XYZ file of C-alpha atoms in Angstrom:
578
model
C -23.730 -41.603 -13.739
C -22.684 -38.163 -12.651
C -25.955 -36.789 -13.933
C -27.413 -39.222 -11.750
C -25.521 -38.416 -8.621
C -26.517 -34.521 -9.226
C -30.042 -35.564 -9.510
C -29.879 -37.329 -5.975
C -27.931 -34.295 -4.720
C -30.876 -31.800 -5.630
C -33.657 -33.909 -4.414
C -31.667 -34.467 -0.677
C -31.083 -30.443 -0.830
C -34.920 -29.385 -1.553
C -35.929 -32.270 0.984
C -34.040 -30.407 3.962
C -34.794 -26.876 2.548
C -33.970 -25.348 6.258
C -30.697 -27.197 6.813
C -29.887 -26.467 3.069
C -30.433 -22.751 3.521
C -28.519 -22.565 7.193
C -25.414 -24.057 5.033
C -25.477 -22.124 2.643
C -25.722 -18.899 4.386
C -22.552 -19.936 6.760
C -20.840 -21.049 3.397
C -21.734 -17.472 1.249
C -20.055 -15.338 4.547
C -16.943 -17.760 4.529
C -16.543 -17.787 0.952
C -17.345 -13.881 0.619
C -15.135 -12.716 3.572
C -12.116 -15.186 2.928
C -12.006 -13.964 -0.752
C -12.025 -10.557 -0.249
C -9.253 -11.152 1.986
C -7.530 -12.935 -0.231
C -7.683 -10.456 -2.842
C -6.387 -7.690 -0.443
C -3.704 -9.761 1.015
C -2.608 -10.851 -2.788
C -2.716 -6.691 -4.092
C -0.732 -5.969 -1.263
C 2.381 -8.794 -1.758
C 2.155 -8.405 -5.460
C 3.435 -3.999 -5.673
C 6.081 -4.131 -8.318
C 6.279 -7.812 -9.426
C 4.781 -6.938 -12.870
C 8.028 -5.575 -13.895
C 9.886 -8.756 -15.456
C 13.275 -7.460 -13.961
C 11.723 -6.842 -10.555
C 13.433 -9.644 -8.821
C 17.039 -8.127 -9.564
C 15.880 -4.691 -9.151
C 16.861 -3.053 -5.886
C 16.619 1.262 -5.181
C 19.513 2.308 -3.139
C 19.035 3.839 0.215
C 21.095 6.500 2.208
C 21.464 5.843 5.831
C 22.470 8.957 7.688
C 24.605 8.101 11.079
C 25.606 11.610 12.067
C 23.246 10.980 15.281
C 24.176 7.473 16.359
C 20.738 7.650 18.822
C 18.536 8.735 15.988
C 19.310 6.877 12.634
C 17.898 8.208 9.751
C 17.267 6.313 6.213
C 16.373 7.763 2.903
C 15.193 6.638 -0.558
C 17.593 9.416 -1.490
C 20.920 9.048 -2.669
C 23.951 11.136 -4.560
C 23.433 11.821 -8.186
C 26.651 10.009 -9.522
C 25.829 6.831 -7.066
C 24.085 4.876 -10.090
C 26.885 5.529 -12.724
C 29.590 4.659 -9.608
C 27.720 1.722 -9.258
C 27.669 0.824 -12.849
C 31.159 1.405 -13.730
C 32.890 -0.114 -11.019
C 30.787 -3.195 -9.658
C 30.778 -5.929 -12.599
C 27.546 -7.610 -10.496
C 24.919 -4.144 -11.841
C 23.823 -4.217 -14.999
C 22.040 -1.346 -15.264
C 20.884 2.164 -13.563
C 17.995 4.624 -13.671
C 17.758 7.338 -11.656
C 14.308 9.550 -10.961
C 14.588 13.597 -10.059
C 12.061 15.465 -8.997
C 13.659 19.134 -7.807
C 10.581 20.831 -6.817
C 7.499 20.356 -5.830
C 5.495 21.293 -8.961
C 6.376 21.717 -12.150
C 4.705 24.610 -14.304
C 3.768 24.464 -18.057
C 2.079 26.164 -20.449
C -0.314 24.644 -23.462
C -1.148 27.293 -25.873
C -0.749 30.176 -23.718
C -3.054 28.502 -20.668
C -0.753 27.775 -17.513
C -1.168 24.310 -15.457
C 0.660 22.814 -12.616
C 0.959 18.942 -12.459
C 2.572 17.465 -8.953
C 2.956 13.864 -9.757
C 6.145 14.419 -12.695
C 10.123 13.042 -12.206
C 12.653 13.498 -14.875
C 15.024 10.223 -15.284
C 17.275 8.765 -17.511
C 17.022 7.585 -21.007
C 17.020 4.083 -20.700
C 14.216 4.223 -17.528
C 11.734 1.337 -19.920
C 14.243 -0.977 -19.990
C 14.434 -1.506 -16.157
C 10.634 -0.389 -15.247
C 7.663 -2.107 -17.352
C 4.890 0.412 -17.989
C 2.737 -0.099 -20.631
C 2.841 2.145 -23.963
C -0.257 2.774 -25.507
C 1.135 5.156 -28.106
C 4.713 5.960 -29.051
C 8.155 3.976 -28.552
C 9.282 3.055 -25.358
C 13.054 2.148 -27.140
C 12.766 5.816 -28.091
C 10.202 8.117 -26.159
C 13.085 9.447 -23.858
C 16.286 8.881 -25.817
C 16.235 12.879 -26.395
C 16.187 15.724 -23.923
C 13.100 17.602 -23.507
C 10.688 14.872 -24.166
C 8.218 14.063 -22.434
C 5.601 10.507 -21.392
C 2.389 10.888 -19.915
C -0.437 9.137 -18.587
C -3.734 7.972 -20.872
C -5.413 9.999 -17.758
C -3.692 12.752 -18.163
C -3.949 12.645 -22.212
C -7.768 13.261 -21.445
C -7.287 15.683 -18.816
C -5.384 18.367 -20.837
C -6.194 17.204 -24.485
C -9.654 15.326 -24.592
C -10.082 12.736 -26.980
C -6.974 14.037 -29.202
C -3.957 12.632 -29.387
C -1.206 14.065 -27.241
C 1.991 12.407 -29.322
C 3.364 15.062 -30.692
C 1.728 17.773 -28.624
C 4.405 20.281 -27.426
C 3.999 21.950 -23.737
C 6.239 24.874 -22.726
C 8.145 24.694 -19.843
C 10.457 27.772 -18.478
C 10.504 29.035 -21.969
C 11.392 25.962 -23.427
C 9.733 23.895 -25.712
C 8.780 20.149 -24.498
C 7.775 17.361 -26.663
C 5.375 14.479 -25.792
C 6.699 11.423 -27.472
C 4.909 8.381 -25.384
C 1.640 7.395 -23.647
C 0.847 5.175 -20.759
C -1.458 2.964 -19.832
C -2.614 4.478 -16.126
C -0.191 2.664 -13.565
C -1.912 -0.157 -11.471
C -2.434 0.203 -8.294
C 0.236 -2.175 -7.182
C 3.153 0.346 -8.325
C 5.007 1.948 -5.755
C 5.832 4.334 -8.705
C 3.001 7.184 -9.477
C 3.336 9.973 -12.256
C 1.625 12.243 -14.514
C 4.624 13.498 -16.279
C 7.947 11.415 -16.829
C 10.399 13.694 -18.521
C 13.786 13.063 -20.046
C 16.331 15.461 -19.221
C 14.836 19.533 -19.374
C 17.931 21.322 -17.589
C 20.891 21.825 -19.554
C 22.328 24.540 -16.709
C 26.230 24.640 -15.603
C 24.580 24.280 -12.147
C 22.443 21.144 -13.253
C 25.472 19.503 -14.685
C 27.579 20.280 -11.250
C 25.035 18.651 -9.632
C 25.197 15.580 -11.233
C 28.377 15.001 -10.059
C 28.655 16.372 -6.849
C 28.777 13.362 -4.391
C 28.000 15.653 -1.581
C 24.523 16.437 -2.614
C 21.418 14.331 -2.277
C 18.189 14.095 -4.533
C 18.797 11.200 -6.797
C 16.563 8.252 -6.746
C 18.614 5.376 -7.530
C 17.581 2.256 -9.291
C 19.809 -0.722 -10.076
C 19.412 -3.724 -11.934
C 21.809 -6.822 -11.132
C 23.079 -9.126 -13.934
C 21.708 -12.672 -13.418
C 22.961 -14.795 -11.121
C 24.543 -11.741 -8.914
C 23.880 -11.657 -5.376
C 22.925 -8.099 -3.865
C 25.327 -9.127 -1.001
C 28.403 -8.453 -2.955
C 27.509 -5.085 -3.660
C 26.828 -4.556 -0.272
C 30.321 -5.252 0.666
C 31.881 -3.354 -2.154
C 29.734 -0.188 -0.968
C 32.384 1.353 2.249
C 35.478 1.345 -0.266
C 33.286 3.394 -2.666
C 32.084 5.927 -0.575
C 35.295 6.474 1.283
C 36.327 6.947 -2.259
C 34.096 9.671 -3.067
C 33.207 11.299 0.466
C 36.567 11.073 1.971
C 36.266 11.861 5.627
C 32.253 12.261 5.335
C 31.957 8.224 4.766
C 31.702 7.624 8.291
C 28.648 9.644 8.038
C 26.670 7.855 6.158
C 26.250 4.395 4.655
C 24.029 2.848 1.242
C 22.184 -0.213 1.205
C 19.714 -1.943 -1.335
C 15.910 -2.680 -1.003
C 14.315 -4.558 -3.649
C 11.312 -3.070 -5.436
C 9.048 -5.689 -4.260
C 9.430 -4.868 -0.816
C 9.213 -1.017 -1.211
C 5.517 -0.841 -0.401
C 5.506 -3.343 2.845
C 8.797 -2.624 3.984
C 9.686 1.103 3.844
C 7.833 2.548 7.158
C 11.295 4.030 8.022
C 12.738 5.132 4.765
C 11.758 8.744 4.626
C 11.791 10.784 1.056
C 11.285 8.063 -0.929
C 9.022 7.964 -4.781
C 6.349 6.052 -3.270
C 3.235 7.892 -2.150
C 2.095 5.778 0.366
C 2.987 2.452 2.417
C 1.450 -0.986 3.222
C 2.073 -2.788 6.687
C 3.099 -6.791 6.554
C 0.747 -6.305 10.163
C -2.168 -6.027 8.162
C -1.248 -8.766 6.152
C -0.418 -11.083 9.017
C -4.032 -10.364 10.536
C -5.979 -10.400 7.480
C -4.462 -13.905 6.448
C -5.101 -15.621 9.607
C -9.298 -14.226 9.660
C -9.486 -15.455 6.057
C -7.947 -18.940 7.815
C -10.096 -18.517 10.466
C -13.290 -17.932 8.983
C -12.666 -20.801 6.383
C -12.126 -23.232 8.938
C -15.846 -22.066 10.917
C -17.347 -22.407 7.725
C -16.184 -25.945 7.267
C -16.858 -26.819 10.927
C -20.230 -25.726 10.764
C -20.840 -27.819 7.312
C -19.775 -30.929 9.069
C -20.943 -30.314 12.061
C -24.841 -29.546 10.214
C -24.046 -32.510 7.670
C -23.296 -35.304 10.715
C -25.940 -34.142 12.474
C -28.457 -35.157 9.502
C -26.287 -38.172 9.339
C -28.958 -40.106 11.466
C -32.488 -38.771 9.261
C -30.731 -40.185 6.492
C -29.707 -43.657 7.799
C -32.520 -45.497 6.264
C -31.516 -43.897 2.994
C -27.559 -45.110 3.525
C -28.988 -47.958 4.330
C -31.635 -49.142 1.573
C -28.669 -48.222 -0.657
C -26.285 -50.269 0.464
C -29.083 -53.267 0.713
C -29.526 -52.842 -3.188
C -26.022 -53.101 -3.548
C -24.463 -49.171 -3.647
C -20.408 -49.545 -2.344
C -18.966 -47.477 -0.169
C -16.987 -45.185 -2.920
C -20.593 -44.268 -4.641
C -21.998 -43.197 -1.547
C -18.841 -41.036 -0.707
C -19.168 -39.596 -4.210
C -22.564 -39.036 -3.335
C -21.591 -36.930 -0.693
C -19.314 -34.805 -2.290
C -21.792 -34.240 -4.938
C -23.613 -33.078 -2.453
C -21.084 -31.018 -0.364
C -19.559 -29.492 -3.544
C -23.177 -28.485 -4.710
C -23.628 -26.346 -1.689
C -20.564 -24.830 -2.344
C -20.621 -23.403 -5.808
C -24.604 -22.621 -5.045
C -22.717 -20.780 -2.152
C -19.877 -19.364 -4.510
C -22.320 -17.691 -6.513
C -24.348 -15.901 -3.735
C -20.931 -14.951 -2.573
C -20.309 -12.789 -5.626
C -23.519 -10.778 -4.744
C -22.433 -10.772 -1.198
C -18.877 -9.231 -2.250
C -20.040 -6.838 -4.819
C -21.942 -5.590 -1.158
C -19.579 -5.106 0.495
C -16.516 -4.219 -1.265
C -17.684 -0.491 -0.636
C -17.099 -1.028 2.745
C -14.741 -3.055 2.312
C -12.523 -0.483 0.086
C -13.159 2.315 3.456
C -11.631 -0.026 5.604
C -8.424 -0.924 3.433
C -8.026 2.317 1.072
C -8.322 0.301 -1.942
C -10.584 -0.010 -5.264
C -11.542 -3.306 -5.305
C -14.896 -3.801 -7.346
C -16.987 -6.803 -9.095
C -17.555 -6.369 -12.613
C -17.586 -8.155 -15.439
C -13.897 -6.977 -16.206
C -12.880 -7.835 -12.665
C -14.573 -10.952 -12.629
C -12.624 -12.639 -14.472
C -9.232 -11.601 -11.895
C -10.939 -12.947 -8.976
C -12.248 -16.195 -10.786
C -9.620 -17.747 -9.479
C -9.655 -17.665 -5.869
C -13.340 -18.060 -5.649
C -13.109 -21.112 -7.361
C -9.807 -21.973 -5.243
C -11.810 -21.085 -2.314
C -14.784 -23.097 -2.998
C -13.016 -26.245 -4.038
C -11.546 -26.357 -0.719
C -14.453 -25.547 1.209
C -16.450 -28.235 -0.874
C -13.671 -30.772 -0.138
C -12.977 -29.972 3.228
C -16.236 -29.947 4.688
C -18.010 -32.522 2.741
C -15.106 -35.166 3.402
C -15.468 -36.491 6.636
C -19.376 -36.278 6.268
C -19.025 -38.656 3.375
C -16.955 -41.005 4.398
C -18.837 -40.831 7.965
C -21.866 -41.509 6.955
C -20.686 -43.835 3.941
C -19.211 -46.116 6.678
C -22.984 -46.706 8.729
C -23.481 -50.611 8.934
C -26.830 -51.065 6.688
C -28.100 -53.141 9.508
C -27.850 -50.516 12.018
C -28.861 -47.986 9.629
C -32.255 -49.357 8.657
C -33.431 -49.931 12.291
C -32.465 -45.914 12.797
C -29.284 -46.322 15.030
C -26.903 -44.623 12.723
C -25.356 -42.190 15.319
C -24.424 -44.628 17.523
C -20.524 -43.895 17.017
C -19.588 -42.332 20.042
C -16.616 -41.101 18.346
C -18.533 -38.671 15.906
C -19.764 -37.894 19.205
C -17.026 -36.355 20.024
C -15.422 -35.064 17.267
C -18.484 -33.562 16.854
C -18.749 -31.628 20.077
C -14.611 -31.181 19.744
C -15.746 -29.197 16.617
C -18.333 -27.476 17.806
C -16.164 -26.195 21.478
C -13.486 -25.533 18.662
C -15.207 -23.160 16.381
C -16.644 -21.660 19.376
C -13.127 -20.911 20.541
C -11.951 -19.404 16.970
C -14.949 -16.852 17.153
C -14.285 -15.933 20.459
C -10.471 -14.788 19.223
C -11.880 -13.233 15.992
C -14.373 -11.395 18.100
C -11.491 -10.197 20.694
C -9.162 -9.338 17.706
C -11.945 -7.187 15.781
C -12.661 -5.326 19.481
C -9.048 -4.777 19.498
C -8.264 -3.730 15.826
C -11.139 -1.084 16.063
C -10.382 0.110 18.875
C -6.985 1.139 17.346
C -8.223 2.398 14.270
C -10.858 4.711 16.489
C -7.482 5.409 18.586
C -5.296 6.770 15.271
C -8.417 8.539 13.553
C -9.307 10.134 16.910
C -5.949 10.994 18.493
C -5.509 14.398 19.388
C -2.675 15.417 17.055
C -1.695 19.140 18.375
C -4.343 21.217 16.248
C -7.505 21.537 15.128
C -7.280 20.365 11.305
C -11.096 20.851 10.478
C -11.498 23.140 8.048
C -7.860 24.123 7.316
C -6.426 24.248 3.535
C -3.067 24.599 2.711
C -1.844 26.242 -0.187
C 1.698 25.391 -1.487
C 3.709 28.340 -2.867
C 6.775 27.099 -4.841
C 7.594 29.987 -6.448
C 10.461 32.005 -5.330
C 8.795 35.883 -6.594
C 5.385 34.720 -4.646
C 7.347 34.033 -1.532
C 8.982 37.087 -1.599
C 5.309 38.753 -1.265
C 3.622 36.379 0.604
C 2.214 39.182 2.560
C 0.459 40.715 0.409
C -1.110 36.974 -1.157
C -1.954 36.439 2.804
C -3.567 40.092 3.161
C -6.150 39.206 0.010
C -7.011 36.010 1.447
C -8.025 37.351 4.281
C -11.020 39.426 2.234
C -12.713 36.429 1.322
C -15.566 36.533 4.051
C -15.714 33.244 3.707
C -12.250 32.484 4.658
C -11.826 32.838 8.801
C -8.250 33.872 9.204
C -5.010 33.186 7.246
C -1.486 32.305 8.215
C 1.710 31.988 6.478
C 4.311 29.252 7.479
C 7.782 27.566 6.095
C 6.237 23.852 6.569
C 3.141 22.967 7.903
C 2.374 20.067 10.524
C 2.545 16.457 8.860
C 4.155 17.829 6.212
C 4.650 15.964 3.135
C 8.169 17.469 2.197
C 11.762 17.082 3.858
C 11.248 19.784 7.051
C 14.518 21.650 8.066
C 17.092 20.437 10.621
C 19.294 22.379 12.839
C 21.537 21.047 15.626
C 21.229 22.405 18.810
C 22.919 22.800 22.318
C 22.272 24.000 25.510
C 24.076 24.180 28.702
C 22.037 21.255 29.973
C 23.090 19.044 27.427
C 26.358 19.850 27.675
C 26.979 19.237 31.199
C 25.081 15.606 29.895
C 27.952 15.422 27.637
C 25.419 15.619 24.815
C 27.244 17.710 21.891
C 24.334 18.898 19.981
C 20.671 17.611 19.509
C 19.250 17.175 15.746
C 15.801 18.933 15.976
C 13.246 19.926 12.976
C 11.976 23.856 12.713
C 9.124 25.440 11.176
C 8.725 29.308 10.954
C 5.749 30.720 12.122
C 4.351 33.826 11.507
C 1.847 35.543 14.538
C -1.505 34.334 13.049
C -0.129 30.569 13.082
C -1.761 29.785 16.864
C -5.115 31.383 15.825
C -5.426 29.744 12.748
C -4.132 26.110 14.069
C -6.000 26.282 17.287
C -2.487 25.283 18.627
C -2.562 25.822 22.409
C 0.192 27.150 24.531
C 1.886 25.089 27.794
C 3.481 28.182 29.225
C 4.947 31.816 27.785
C 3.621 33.239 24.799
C 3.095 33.403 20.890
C 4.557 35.713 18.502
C 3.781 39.470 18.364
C 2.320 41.212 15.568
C 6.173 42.659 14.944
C 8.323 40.767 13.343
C 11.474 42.564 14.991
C 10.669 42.090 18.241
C 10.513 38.214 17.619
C 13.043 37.547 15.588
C 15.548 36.165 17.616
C 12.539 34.454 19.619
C 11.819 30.803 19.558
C 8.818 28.428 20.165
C 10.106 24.800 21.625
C 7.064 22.261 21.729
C 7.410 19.822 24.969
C 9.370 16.838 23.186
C 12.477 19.798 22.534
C 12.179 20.754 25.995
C 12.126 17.385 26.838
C 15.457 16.341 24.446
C 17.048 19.325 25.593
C 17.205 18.961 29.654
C 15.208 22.333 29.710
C 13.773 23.013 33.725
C 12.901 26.659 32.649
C 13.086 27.321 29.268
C 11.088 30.362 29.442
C 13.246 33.150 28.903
């Protein structure tokens, strides 16, 4: 029977070639478009959820409230927090904690030097709360000693080629450093990214002080909460504990939880955190209701095509109901029909995506792809998709045109229902109405992505590289590294600087008062600094609002500062030349 009802379905199809092919081109861009949203919208809610103990696995964030106008949160908190934590509140389970103390880490592998950027060190016991895949050594064991060391399958090939690294021993600050584990390279939806994950490789006095000194910060704190805990009660255990161990610095800062899962959508405003970069639920929102959108046009425009047709094939509704069809064979019919479209329209839509994921992946920053590895990922949701675009749209068709009297039918007055009438045209002004709000929401949306990657932000960043110096002895003779640079001919001029504009480490505070802000009542003002040396405005293309730049003497500046107009601004400065 089925056989039979697929045979019908290709004959109606080639009949009306042209209305076939119009479908099916509206039904490849809705399918195509809608999945690739949906696959975008689904990376970006699933970051962390891989980890089987992600659901009762929160980091702990410091709020700083020293500036009650200007409240500041971290993915930072004290080094003892996560043993605190452990010890005293029966609801945690478990800690981990994640260090990194500078901003590269050096190491040598048979006498050759590297530098690697993405590294932590952490805690023995960091596998049993985080769920990264070995694909050589123990995770039970890989960090149980100090001065070991687990590394990506990337960076196995990058420093040892097709050999295998287990075992491999790196020196670091003249001391020896085992690798005892390889990864499987993180997915993409891990708010956690490393090279290097080392167990403990400082056994200082000063490293040990550290650990315990509740007024520093630098420990990334992970906690896991025994089933059937609630995060809340933490929460209100957390004031007695740090008036415990700050004293009369507790009113100065307060710690809260975040659950892993919402790290990536949820941390705009948490500043020094592990993750490298941040997803917006804005995005989401939008995305979700154009993959809604543009499903719904393409089912309009199947039913509005299909009812259309509904009175060329009235004589065929018709004869069949004469020779006795019912009414549930011709809605099957139909659907054979409308579902045949579909899947025809499903596969074109996997050319159509493989397209235009390249652009696709510029727009969003991702790495989506089709491929026969891939495929199988996104199965799914085209198939999802497609069922409910087959259903959707071939449903009222069917049962439409299932319901013609066979009378009426055979003398070619099938679309005398004024009601198809006008759900028809209702359809038509409605679809109508949803492309006129996509078409005002993409004008909108690209007009603010031209805005951000177009907004004049201070200096002239063409062209400019930045080269990080984290070693103390360079520092110290920066003018001389600065002097060579500058006999490269290629190289156009060279200056040296403490931070550089959108910086992507903690920049220095320092609390400041003038006599306006006094007489405000204002006691101080928390503002950031940056030292400059004289070749910074050159080299920038920074421009000046009034006085002048640095000299080319450092002692005649040096108790000379630079205020940009937002510090003038926060300071109640009229003149602040001078």
């Amino acid at each position: 029977m089925f056989k039979n009802y697929l045979k019908v379905a290709l004959r109606a199809l080639l009949r009306n070639r042209t209305f076939t092919l119009v479908n099916i081109f509206g039904l490849v861009i809705g399918i195509s478009f809608s999945c690739m949203l949906y696959i975008y919208i689904s990376n970006e809610l699933s970051y962390d959820t891989f980890h089987s103990k992600s659901d009762r696995t929160y980091r702990v964030i410091t709020k700083d409230l020293r500036d009650p106008s200007n409240e500041r949160v971290y993915g930072l908190t004290s080094p003892p927090m996560g043993n605190a934590l452990v010890e005293g509140f029966p609801e945690v389970e478990e800690m981990v904690r994640l260090f990194q103390y500078m901003g590269q880490v050096v190491f040598e592998i048979n006498g050759e030097k590297f530098q690697e950027r993405n590294w932590f060190t952490t805690d023995p016991n960091f596998f049993n709360v985080f769920d990264f895949e070995f694909v050589a050594g123990d995770k039970a064991t890989a960090l149980a000693k100090p001065y070991s060391l687990v590394i990506t399958e990337s960076t196995q090939t990058k420093y040892f080629g097709n050999e295998d690294a287990v075992g491999k021993v790196l020196e670091i600050e003249g001391s020896p450093v085992t690798i005892t584990g390889v990864l499987k390279d993180h997915p993409d939806n891990s708010h956690l990214q490393f090279e290097f994950l080392f167990s403990n490789i400082r056994s200082d006095d000063g490293w040990a002080k550290y650990l315990n000194a509740w007024d520093r910060f630098g420990a990334y704190t992970y906690i896991v909460l025994r089933q059937g805990s609630s995060i809340d009660d933490v929460r209100e255990k957390m004031p007695a504990l740090l008036e415990k161990n700050l004293g009369s610095y507790a009113s100065l800062f307060s710690a809260d939880f975040q659950s892993i899962e919402d790290i990536y959508l949820h941390s705009g405003d948490i500043e020094a955190g592990t993750e490298r970069d941040h997803g917006q639920m804005s995005y989401v929102y939008i995305f979700s209701s154009m993959g809604i959108f543009l499903l719904i046009i393409a089912c309009i425009n199947y039913i509005n095509l299909s009812t259309s047709k509904a009175l060329a094939r009235a004589k065929e509704i018709g004869v069949r109901k004469v020779v006795g069809a019912y009414k549930n064979q011709l809605v099957f019919q139909f659907l054979t029909e409308s579902f045949l479209v579909t899947f025809i329209s499903m596969f074109l839509a996997i050319g159509a995506m493989d397209l235009l994921f390249p652009y696709f992946n510029d727009i969003t920053g991702k790495s989506f792809d089709i491929s026969w590895h891939t495929i199988s990922d996104y199965g799914v949701s085209l198939v999802a998709i497609s069922l409910i675009i087959g259903l959707i749209s071939g449903s009222y068709p069917a049962f439409y045109m299932s319901k013609l009297r066979p009378v009426s039918s055979l003398k070619g007055k099938g679309q005398g229902d004024s009601g198809a009438m006008h759900l028809r045209k209702g359809l038509v002004v409605f679809q109508f109405a949803l492309t006129i709000v996509m078409i005002f929401s993409t004008i909108v949306v690209g007009r603010q992505l031209n805005f951000i990657q177009n907004k004049d932000i201070g200096f002239d960043e063409e062209r400019l590289v930045v080269i990080d110096i984290n070693s103390g002895n360079v520092r110290r003779n920066f003018q001389t590294m600065k002097e060579e640079y500058a006999k490269i001919p290629q190289v156009k001029s060279v200056a040296v600087s403490s931070r550089v504009p959108g910086e992507w480490k903690r920049i220095a505070e320092a609390y400041v008062k003038s006599p306006e802000t006094s007489a405000a009542g204002i006691d101080s003002v928390r503002t950031y600094f940056m030292g400059f040396d004289e070749d910074m405005l050159t080299t920038y293309g920074l421009s000046m609002k009034a006085g002048r730049f640095f000299k080319d003497n450092s002692q005649v500046d040096s108790t000379t500062v630079l205020l940009n107009e937002s510090a003038v601004d926060a300071l109640n400065l009229n003149e602040p030349i001078g």
